[in-house]
CSV table of C-alpha atoms and ligand atoms in Angstrom, one decimal:
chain,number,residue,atom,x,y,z
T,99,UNK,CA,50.7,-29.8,118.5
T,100,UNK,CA,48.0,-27.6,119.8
T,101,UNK,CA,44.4,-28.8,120.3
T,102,UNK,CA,41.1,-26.9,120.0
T,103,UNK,CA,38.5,-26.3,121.7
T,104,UNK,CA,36.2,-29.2,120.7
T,105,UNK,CA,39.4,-31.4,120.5
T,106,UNK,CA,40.4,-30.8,124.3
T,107,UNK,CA,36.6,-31.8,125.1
T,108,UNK,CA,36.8,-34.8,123.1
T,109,UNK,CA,39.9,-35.6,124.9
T,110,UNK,CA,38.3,-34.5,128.2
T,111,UNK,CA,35.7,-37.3,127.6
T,112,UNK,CA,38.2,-40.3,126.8
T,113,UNK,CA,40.9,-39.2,129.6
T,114,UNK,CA,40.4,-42.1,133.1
T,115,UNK,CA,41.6,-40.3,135.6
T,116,UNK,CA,38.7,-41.4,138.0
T,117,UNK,CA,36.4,-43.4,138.9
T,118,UNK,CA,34.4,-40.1,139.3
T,119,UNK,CA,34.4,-39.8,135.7
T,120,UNK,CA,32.1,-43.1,135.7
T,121,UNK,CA,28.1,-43.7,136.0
T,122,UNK,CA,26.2,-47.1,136.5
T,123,UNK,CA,25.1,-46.9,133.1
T,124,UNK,CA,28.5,-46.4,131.4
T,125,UNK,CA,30.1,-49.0,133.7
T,126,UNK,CA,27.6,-51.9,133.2
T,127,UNK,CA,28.2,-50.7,128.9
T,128,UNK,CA,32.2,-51.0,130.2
T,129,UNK,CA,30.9,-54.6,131.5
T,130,UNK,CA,29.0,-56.1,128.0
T,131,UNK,CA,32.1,-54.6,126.0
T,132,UNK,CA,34.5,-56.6,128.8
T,133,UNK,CA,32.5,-59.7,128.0
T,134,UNK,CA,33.0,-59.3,123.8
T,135,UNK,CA,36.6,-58.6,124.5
T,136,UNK,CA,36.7,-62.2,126.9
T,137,UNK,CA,34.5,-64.0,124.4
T,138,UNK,CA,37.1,-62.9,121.4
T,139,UNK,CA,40.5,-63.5,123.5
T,140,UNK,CA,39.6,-67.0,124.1
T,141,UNK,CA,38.1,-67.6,120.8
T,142,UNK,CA,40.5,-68.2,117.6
T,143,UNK,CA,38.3,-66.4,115.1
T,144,UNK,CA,37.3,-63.7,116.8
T,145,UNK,CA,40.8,-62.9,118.4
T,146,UNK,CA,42.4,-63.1,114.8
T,147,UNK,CA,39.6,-60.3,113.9
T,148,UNK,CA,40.4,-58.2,116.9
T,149,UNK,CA,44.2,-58.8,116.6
T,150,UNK,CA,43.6,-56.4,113.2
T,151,UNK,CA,41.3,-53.7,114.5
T,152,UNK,CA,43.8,-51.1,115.6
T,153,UNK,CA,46.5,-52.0,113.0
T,154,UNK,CA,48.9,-48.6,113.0
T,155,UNK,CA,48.4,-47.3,116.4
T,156,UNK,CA,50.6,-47.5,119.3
T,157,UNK,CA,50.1,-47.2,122.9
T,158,UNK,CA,52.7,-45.7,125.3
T,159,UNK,CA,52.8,-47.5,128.9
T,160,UNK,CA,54.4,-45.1,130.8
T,161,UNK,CA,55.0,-46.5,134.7
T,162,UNK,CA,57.0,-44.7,137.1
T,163,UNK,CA,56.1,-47.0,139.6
T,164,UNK,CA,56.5,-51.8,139.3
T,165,UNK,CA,53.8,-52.5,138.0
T,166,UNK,CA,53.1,-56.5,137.1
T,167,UNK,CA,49.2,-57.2,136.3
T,168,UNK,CA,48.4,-53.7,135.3
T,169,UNK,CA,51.0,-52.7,132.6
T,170,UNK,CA,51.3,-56.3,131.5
T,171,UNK,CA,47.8,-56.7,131.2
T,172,UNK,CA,47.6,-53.3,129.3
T,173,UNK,CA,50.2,-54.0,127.0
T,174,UNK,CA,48.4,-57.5,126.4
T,175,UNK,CA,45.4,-55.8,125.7
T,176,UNK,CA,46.8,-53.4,123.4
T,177,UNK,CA,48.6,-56.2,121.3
T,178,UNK,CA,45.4,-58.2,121.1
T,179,UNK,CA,44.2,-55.8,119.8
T,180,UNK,CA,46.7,-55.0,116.8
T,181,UNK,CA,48.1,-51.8,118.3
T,182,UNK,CA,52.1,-51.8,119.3
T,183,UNK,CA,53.5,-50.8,122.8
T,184,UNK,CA,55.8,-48.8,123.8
T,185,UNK,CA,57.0,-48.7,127.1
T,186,UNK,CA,59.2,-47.5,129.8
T,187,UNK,CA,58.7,-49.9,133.2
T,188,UNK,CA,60.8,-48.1,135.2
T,189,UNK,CA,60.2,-43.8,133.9
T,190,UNK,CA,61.6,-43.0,138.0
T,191,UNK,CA,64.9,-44.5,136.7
T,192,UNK,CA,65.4,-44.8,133.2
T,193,UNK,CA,63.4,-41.4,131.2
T,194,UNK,CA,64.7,-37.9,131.8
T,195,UNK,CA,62.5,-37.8,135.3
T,196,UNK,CA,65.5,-39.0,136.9
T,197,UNK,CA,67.4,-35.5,135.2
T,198,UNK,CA,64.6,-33.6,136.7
T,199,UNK,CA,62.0,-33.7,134.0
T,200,UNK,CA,58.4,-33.3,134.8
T,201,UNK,CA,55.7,-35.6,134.2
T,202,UNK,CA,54.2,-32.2,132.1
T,203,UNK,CA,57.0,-31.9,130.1
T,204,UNK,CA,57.6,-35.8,129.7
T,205,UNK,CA,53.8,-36.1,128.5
T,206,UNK,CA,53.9,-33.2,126.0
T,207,UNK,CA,57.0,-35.0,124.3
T,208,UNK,CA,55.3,-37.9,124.2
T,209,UNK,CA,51.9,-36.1,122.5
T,210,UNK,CA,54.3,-35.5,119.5
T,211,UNK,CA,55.2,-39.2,119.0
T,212,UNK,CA,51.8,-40.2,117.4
T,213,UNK,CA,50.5,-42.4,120.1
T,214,UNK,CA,46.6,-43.2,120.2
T,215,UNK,CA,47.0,-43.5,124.3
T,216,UNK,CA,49.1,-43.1,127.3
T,217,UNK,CA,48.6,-45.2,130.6
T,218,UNK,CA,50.1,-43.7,133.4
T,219,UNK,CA,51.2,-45.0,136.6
T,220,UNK,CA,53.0,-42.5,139.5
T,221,UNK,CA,54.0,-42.4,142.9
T,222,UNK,CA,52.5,-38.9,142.8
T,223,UNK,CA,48.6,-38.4,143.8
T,224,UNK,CA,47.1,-36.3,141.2
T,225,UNK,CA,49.7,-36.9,138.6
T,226,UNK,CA,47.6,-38.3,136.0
T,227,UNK,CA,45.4,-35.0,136.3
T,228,UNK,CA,48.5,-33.2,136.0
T,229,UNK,CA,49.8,-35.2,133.0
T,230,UNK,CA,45.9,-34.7,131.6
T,231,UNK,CA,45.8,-31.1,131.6
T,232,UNK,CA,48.7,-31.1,128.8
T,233,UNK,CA,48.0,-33.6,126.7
T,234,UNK,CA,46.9,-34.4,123.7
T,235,UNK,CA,46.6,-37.5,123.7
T,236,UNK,CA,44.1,-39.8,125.7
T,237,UNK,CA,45.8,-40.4,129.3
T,238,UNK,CA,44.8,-43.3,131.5
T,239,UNK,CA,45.2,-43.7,135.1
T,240,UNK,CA,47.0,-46.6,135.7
T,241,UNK,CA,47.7,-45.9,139.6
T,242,UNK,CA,48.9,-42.0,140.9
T,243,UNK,CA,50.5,-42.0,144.1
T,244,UNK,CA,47.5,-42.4,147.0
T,245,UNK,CA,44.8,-41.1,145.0
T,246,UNK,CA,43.1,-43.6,142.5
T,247,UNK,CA,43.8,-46.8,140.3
T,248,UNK,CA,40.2,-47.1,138.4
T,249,UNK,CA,40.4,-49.5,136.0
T,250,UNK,CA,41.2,-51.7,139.4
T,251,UNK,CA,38.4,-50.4,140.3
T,252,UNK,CA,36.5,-51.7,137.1
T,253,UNK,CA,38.0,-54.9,137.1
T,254,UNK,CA,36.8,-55.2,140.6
T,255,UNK,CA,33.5,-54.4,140.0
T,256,UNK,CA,33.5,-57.0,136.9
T,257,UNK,CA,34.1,-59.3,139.2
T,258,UNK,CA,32.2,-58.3,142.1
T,259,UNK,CA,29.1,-58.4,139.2
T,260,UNK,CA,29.8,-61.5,137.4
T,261,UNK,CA,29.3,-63.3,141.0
T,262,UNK,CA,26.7,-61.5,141.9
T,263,UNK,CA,24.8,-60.2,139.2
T,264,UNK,CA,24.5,-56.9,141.0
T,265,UNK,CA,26.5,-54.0,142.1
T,266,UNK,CA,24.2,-52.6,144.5
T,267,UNK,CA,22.8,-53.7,147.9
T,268,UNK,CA,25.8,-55.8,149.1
T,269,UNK,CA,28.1,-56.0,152.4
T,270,UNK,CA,31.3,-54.7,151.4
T,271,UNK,CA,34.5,-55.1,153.8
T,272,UNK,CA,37.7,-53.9,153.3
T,273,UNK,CA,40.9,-54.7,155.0
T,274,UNK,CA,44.4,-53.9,155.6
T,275,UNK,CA,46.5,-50.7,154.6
T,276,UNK,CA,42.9,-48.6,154.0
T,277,UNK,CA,44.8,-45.3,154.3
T,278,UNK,CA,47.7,-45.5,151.6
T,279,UNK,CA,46.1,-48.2,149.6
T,280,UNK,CA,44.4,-46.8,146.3
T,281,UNK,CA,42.9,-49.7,145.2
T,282,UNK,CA,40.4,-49.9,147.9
T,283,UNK,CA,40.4,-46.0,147.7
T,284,UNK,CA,38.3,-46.1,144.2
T,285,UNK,CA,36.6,-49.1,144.7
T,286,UNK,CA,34.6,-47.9,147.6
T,287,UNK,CA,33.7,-44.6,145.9
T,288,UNK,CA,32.6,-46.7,142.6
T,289,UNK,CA,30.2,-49.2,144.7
T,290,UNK,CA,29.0,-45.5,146.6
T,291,UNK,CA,27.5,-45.1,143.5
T,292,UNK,CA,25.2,-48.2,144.2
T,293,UNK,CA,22.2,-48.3,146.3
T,294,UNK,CA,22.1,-49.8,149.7
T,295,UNK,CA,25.6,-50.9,149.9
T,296,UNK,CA,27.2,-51.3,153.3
T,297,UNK,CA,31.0,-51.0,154.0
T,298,UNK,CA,32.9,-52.5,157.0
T,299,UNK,CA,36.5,-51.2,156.9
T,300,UNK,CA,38.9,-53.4,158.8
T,301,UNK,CA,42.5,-51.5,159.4
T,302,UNK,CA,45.2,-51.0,162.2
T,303,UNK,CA,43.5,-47.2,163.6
T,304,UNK,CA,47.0,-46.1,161.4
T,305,UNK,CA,45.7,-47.5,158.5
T,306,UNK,CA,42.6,-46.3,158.4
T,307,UNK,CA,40.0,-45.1,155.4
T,308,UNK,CA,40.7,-41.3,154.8
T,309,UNK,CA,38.1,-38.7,155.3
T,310,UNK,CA,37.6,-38.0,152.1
T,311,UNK,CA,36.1,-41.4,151.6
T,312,UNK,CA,34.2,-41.7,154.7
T,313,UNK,CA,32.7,-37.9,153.4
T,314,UNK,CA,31.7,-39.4,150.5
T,315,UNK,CA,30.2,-42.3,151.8
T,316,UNK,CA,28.3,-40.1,154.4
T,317,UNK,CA,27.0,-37.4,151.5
T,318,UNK,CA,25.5,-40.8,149.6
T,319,UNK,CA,23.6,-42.4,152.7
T,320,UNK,CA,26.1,-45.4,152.6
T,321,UNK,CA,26.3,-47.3,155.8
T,322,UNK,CA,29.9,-47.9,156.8
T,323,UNK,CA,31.8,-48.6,160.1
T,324,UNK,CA,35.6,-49.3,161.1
T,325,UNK,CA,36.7,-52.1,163.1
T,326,UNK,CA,39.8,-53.6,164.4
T,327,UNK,CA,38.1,-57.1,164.1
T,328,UNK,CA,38.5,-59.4,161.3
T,329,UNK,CA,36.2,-61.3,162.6
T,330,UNK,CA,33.7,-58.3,162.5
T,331,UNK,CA,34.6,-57.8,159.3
T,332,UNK,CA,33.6,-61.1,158.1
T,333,UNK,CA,30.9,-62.1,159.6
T,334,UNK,CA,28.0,-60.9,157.2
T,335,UNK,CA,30.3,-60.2,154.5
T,336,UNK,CA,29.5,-60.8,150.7
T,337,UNK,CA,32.4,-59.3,149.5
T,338,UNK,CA,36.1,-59.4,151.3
T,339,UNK,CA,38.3,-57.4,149.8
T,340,UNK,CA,41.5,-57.5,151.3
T,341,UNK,CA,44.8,-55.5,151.1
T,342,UNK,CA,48.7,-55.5,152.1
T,343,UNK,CA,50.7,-52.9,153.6
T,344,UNK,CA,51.8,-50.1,151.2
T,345,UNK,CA,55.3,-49.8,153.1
T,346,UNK,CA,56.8,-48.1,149.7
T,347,UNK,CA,54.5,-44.8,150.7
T,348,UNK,CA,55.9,-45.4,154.5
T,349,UNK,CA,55.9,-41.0,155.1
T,350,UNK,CA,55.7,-40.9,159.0
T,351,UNK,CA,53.9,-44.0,159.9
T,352,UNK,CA,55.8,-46.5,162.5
T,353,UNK,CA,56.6,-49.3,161.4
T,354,UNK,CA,55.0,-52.0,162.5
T,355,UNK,CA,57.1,-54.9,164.3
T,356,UNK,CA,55.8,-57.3,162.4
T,357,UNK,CA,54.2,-56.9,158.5
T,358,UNK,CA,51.9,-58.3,157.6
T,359,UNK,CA,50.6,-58.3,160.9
T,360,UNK,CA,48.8,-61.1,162.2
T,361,UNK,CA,45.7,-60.1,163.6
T,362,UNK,CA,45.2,-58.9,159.8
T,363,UNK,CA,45.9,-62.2,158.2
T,364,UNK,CA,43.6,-64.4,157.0
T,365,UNK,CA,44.1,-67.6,157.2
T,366,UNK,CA,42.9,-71.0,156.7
T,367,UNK,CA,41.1,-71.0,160.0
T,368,UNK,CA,39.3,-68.3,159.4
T,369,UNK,CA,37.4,-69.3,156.6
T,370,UNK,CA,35.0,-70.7,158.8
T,371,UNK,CA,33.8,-67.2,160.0
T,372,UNK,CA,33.6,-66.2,156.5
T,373,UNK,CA,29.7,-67.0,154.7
T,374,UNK,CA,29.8,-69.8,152.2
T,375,UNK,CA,28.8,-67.6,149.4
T,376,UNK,CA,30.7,-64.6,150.1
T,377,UNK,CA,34.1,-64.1,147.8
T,378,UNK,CA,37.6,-63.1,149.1
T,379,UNK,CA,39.4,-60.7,146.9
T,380,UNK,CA,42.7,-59.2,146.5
T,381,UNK,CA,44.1,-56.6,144.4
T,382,UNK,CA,47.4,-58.1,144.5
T,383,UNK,CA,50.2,-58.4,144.6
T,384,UNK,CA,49.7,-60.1,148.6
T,385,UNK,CA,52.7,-59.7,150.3
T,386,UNK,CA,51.5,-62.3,153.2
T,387,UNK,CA,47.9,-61.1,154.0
T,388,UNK,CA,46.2,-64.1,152.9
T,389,UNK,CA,48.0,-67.1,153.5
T,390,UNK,CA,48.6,-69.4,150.7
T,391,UNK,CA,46.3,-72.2,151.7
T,392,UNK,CA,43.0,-69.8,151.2
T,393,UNK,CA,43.9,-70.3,147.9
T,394,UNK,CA,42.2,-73.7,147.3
T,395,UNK,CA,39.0,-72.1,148.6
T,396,UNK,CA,36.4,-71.7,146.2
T,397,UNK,CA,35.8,-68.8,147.4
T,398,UNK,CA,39.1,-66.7,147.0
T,399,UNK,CA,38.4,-65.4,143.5
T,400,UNK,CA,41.6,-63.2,143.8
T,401,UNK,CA,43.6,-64.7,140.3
T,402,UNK,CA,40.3,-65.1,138.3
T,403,UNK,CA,39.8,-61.0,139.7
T,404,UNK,CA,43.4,-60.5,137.9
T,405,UNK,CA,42.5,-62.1,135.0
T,406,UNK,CA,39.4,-60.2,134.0
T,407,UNK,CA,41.9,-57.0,134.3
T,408,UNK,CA,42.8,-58.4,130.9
T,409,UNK,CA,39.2,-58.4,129.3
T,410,UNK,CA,38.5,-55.1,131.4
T,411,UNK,CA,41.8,-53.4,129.9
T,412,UNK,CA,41.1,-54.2,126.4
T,413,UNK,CA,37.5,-53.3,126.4
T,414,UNK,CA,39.1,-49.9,127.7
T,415,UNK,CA,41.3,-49.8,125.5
T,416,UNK,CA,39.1,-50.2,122.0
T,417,UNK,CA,37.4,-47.5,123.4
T,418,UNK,CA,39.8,-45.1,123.5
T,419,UNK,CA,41.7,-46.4,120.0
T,420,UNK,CA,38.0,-46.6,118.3
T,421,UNK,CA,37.1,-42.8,119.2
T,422,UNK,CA,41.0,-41.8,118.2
T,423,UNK,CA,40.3,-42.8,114.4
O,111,CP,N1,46.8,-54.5,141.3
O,111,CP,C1,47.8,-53.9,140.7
O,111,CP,O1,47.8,-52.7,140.4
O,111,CP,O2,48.9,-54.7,140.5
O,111,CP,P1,50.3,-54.2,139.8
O,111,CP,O3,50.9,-53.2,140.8
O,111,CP,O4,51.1,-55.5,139.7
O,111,CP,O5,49.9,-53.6,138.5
């Protein structure tokens, strides 16, 4: 099927590739539709009602790459919703790609199947602009390789701004696998949107924030500094957002004797260097960076942050099934 014009800048407009794509106004809209979509899941009537909105369309989740919150989460969405899924979990083995096949070719099949959406997760950065740039169908970014996983992104916002009631003006660290991790990658340039935000980034020198990112944050008058130190790190934090060791994008990195490794663990012990109203946050999946008995803290927000992936997802979602009628 070909597409027109107007229809490839229609489809422009509904692609998430980025978080790029994305301005405070249209993110805090993202945020009221997120809180409709939460009200309605947890409320019987309202979920029955949404559970018919989107009757007769289907949503591909196509994941080259495991995936638990973020295709589950989607495919939740898009069932609460009253659209069907399809879905390949593991594309790299199981579709043609493991014959060869390209993620162009693969997507332009899959434009012929009459899905209303495609989320898209890759090993490869800059896959899901790829993929974009031949469909015609709505694709959404679901994680590509080292470049960018926005609706994390969003979901971490969400959270950030239900604690805080504001997006803007906070102390922002980040820690762990900074250079491979794309998580931390597209949160940093959402909140660079925000005034007044400063960002401590606390890595192994190996591990550290890429260029690009530090570039960005220097061209929007964002403070930021690395560190070595944890304890740094915490110290005036409002927001600890913490991250494990990519070691499935390993390339030419040593690796390190021990992973996780310690001195970028937090633990129960170092709560205490951690502000009483700051919250600890995770992308997950943690592979040992926070210890499990940080858990009970009221301030490790890290499963509630997973959670509102759900209400985020969906409010996504509608969107892009909504403008697709
Ligand atoms: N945070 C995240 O993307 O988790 P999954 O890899 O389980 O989707």
């Amino acid at each position: 099927m070909s597409t027109t014009e107007t229809e490839q800048a229609h489809l422009h407009t509904l692609h998430l590739l980025s978080v790029d794509q994305l301005n405070p106004d249209e993110l805090f809209t993202i945020f009221e539709e997120t809180d409709r979509m939460r009200e309605a899941l947890h409320t019987s009537g309202q979920a029955r009602e949404l559970a018919g909105r989107h009757l007769g369309k289907s949503v591909c989740t196509l994941f080259y790459e495991p995936s638990t919150r973020t295709r589950l989460s989607f495919e939740r969405a898009a069932v609460a919703t009253g659209a069907t899924v399809i879905s390949t979990e593991n594309a790299r083995e199981f579709s043609s790609a493991a014959k060869g096949e390209t993620i162009e070719d693969t997507v332009r099949v899959l434009g012929e199947y009459c899905f209303s959406a495609l989320v898209l997760r890759h090993h490869e950065t800059g896959a899901a602009i790829r993929a974009a740039a031949v469909s015609n169908i709505p694709i959404i970014n679901a994680g590509d390789g080292k470049g960018e996983h926005p609706t994390q992104a969003i979901l971490d916002a969400y959270t950030i701004y239900e604690r805080f009631g504001r997006l803007d003006n906070l102390n922002i660290t980040l820690g762990g696998d900074l250079k491979r991790g794309r998580t931390a990658r597209s949160l940093v340039k959402l909140l660079a949107q925000f005034e007044g935000n400063r960002f401590v980034f606390v890595s192994r020198p190996e591990l550290a924030m890429e260029p690009d990112i530090t570039d960005r944050l220097e061209s929007t008058g964002s403070a930021y500094a690395n560190t070595t130190s944890k304890k740094r790190g915490f110290g005036n934090a409002d927001v600890i957002y913490w991250t494990r060791d990519q070691k499935e994008r390993a390339e030419d990195l040593a690796i390190p004797d021990e992973s996780p490794d310690p001195a970028y663990v937090i633990e129960k012990t170092d709560l205490t260097d951690i502000p009483p109203t700051a919250i600890i946050m995770h992308p997950l999946p943690r592979v040992g960076e926070i210890a499990v008995e940080v858990d009970e803290d009221p301030r490790a927000v890290y499963f509630k942050q997973a959670g509102n992936g759900l209400y985020t997802r969906a409010a996504l979602l509608d969107r892009v099934l909504r403008a697709s009628e």
